[in-house]
Amino acid sequence: MIKKLMIATILLGSGFLAQAQEVGLQLYSLRNQFKMDVSNTLGLINEWGITKIEGGGTYDMSLEDFKALLSENDLDMVSVGAEFGDLENDVEKVIKNAKDFGAKYVMCAWVPHEGNTWELQETKHATEVFNKAGKILKKHGLVLAYHPHGYEFRPYKKGTLFDYMVRHATDFTFELDVFWAQHGGADPLELMKKYPKKFTLLHLKDMEKSIEGNNTGHEEDDTNVVLGTGQIDIAGVVAEAKKLGIEYMFIEDESSNVVTQVPKSLEYLKSLK
């Protein structure tokens, strides 16, 4: 069994003591395995030594039964997903789901839009919805983090539409998925340096070296490869995350090889200094 993986409290060169950080797993990685056996899939995560997870659903189980399995496997749901429509129209539903799991973070990974249409109008609307919902979530001790998916990195004035979102994000933060940022034309490490206080969560995901990327927010799942073997500077991202004190870094592997790739990704992360 792989040892419980904890990136412990880190003493930086300046003497500043950064916040303890952990590597977790986004449960979407195992969506196909959950369809076959929920209990054994959660057990697999436990065997990998992961204790922090991001998810939000119960895979057709009752909430009580699913939470019992989480407890049995020493899994803590620290972040839950939320649909954009619920954040816009039923934020109480979002709050209840987060509270049911005892989560601190609420993340939204996609804003519905027509085809490939994503311009300033859509960006403004999404930003307004996130600010309004985020303000309510704050009152309940929750942090809202939007997960850009690539289409936000389209050009706008001297920057991108994502830059617009960041400048106008008063009551929400961001979860940086390094795959989708780079796929959309951005440099994830440079984004972290440019906006050191805006990213509260990370998705660690590497991209096959042959992929050029685009800003549609779509790509084949099997372009996700073992961390450290693709084109993204995972080592640089992790080092910067430690420096910034980002609390959770979730591995997300959407490939069909997830069961064999995640242990290798964990070993790679353990090798980083």
XYZ file of C-alpha atoms in Angstrom:
273
model
C 0.000 0.000 0.000
C 1.237 3.468 -0.888
C 1.851 5.487 2.240
C -0.619 8.186 3.142
C 0.527 11.107 1.042
C 0.798 14.384 2.887
C 2.685 17.414 1.717
C 3.338 18.559 5.259
C 3.927 22.035 6.577
C 6.708 23.530 4.516
C 9.415 25.840 5.772
C 10.260 28.266 3.017
C 13.634 29.929 2.572
C 12.378 33.209 4.013
C 11.426 31.472 7.242
C 7.711 31.847 6.464
C 5.738 28.797 7.540
C 3.313 27.894 4.769
C -0.040 26.217 5.310
C -0.099 22.429 5.305
C -1.087 21.083 1.904
C -2.487 17.791 0.748
C -2.790 15.932 -2.509
C -6.302 14.662 -3.029
C -8.375 13.172 -5.832
C -11.225 14.540 -7.932
C -13.740 11.666 -7.925
C -14.696 12.288 -11.553
C -11.443 10.494 -12.336
C -13.091 7.210 -11.317
C -16.539 7.835 -12.812
C -16.465 4.593 -14.790
C -15.280 2.534 -11.809
C -18.049 3.958 -9.613
C -20.631 2.670 -12.089
C -19.457 -0.875 -11.385
C -18.783 -0.837 -7.632
C -18.930 2.190 -5.353
C -17.555 0.472 -2.254
C -14.522 -1.064 -3.950
C -13.767 2.173 -5.792
C -13.642 4.132 -2.553
C -11.499 1.341 -1.122
C -9.086 1.774 -4.018
C -8.659 5.457 -3.192
C -7.899 4.457 0.379
C -5.280 1.967 -0.833
C -3.612 4.739 -2.792
C -3.179 6.600 0.486
C -5.424 9.517 -0.456
C -7.669 10.941 2.250
C -8.950 14.211 0.749
C -11.425 14.138 -2.122
C -13.473 16.436 -4.306
C -16.861 15.239 -5.478
C -20.357 15.912 -4.260
C -22.606 13.090 -5.464
C -23.550 9.772 -3.852
C -23.637 7.507 -6.943
C -27.276 6.462 -6.472
C -26.685 5.595 -2.814
C -28.401 7.246 0.121
C -26.405 10.085 1.640
C -26.105 8.180 4.910
C -24.798 4.996 3.274
C -22.349 6.870 1.072
C -21.002 8.913 3.978
C -20.595 5.703 5.956
C -18.405 4.331 3.157
C -16.381 7.547 3.120
C -15.789 7.235 6.858
C -14.916 3.547 6.552
C -12.256 4.434 3.988
C -10.916 7.487 5.848
C -12.043 9.835 3.062
C -12.856 13.475 3.703
C -14.935 15.367 1.119
C -13.332 18.791 1.379
C -14.708 20.182 -1.885
C -18.017 19.602 -3.653
C -19.071 20.385 -7.188
C -22.018 22.631 -8.015
C -23.923 23.140 -11.253
C -23.931 26.683 -12.615
C -27.730 26.625 -12.793
C -27.973 25.841 -9.087
C -25.565 28.626 -8.186
C -27.740 30.975 -10.224
C -31.186 29.770 -9.186
C -30.976 27.504 -6.117
C -27.959 28.400 -4.005
C -29.631 26.898 -0.922
C -29.388 23.492 -2.603
C -25.660 24.054 -3.068
C -25.222 25.075 0.553
C -27.091 22.007 1.802
C -24.977 19.652 -0.304
C -21.734 21.201 0.952
C -22.922 21.102 4.556
C -24.087 17.483 4.209
C -20.512 16.486 3.357
C -18.834 18.924 5.733
C -16.993 20.503 2.792
C -15.211 23.837 2.900
C -15.085 24.498 -0.836
C -17.736 24.622 -3.548
C -16.417 24.409 -7.097
C -18.106 24.961 -10.452
C -16.321 23.483 -13.459
C -18.477 24.529 -16.405
C -20.710 27.386 -17.477
C -23.271 26.224 -20.063
C -23.074 28.173 -23.311
C -24.295 27.828 -26.866
C -21.903 25.832 -29.012
C -18.532 27.532 -29.151
C -19.908 30.951 -28.232
C -18.072 32.475 -25.276
C -17.426 36.185 -25.362
C -17.617 39.187 -23.026
C -21.390 38.919 -22.539
C -21.137 35.341 -21.270
C -18.111 36.237 -19.156
C -19.899 39.136 -17.477
C -22.975 37.049 -16.741
C -20.955 34.200 -15.228
C -18.937 36.626 -13.100
C -22.106 38.251 -11.777
C -23.619 34.869 -10.890
C -20.447 33.716 -9.118
C -20.146 36.948 -7.133
C -23.773 36.807 -6.023
C -23.626 33.115 -5.059
C -20.171 33.441 -3.536
C -21.325 36.228 -1.246
C -24.114 34.014 0.103
C -21.803 31.007 0.451
C -19.338 33.089 2.457
C -22.019 33.729 5.065
C -22.214 29.955 5.545
C -18.447 29.517 5.856
C -18.021 28.219 2.312
C -15.572 29.262 -0.403
C -16.719 29.310 -4.029
C -14.059 28.453 -6.611
C -14.643 28.603 -10.357
C -12.732 26.077 -12.463
C -11.871 27.616 -15.871
C -12.130 25.157 -18.734
C -10.179 26.836 -21.505
C -12.744 28.989 -23.295
C -12.109 31.764 -20.755
C -8.610 32.308 -22.137
C -9.799 33.861 -25.373
C -8.325 37.288 -26.137
C -9.964 40.394 -24.655
C -8.393 43.834 -24.962
C -4.739 43.446 -23.897
C -5.364 40.218 -22.010
C -8.011 37.507 -21.912
C -11.595 37.067 -20.789
C -10.165 35.219 -17.806
C -8.295 38.379 -16.812
C -11.644 40.162 -16.864
C -13.133 37.537 -14.538
C -10.255 37.805 -12.093
C -10.408 41.598 -11.957
C -14.133 41.480 -11.211
C -14.148 38.482 -8.846
C -15.106 40.082 -5.537
C -16.757 37.127 -3.796
C -15.338 34.009 -5.418
C -11.968 32.448 -6.099
C -10.619 30.035 -8.708
C -9.590 26.414 -8.958
C -6.801 26.167 -11.503
C -6.917 23.066 -13.681
C -3.447 23.185 -15.193
C -4.449 20.979 -18.143
C -7.341 23.178 -19.245
C -5.431 26.403 -18.680
C -2.589 25.265 -20.931
C -4.993 23.668 -23.401
C -6.723 27.055 -23.696
C -3.474 28.852 -24.463
C -2.380 30.049 -21.022
C 0.676 29.168 -18.956
C -0.622 27.782 -15.631
C 2.561 28.594 -13.729
C 2.566 32.176 -14.970
C -1.106 32.501 -14.027
C -0.287 31.489 -10.458
C 2.492 34.060 -10.323
C 0.296 36.757 -11.858
C -2.624 36.112 -9.491
C -1.073 34.728 -6.286
C -4.154 35.326 -4.148
C -6.859 34.198 -6.552
C -6.303 30.415 -6.755
C -7.478 28.481 -3.702
C -7.482 24.979 -5.259
C -5.615 23.103 -7.993
C -6.351 20.277 -10.385
C -3.136 18.461 -11.244
C -3.457 16.930 -14.687
C -0.787 16.451 -17.348
C -1.246 16.678 -21.115
C 0.140 14.373 -23.771
C 3.098 16.083 -25.463
C 1.635 15.872 -28.971
C -1.508 17.895 -28.138
C -1.661 21.484 -29.417
C -4.806 22.564 -27.568
C -7.577 25.045 -28.333
C -10.013 27.252 -26.426
C -13.191 25.198 -26.873
C -12.916 23.398 -23.520
C -13.013 19.983 -25.201
C -10.352 17.285 -25.664
C -10.083 13.490 -25.785
C -9.928 11.954 -22.295
C -6.908 9.783 -23.056
C -4.727 12.826 -23.627
C -4.447 12.841 -19.815
C -1.115 11.221 -18.946
C 0.889 10.404 -15.807
C 1.996 13.561 -14.013
C 5.498 14.553 -15.028
C 5.401 12.738 -18.378
C 3.499 15.325 -20.423
C 4.025 18.891 -21.583
C 2.938 20.734 -18.427
C 5.475 21.930 -15.856
C 3.912 19.991 -12.971
C 7.022 20.357 -10.805
C 6.967 24.128 -11.220
C 3.242 24.285 -10.501
C 3.568 22.212 -7.319
C 6.502 24.298 -6.105
C 4.512 27.491 -6.677
C 1.463 26.002 -4.951
C 3.614 25.291 -1.891
C 4.908 28.841 -1.974
C 1.388 30.273 -2.198
C -0.018 27.952 0.455
C -2.750 26.502 -1.755
C -4.549 24.092 0.551
C -5.532 21.200 -1.722
C -4.100 19.918 -4.987
C -6.445 17.352 -6.513
C -5.212 14.844 -9.036
C -7.746 14.581 -11.838
C -7.093 11.890 -14.414
C -9.906 11.541 -16.931
C -8.228 8.825 -18.986
C -9.279 5.196 -19.380
C -5.930 4.318 -17.756
C -6.703 6.127 -14.499
C -6.310 3.074 -12.244
C -2.748 2.462 -13.414
C -1.814 6.106 -13.887
C -2.812 7.593 -10.517
C -0.333 5.499 -8.465
C 2.437 6.556 -10.872
C 1.372 10.190 -10.555
C 1.483 9.883 -6.769
C 4.988 8.450 -6.925
C 6.042 11.348 -9.126
C 4.634 13.886 -6.679
C 6.433 12.155 -3.805
C 9.703 12.513 -5.734
C 9.445 16.304 -5.923
C 11.478 18.317 -3.461
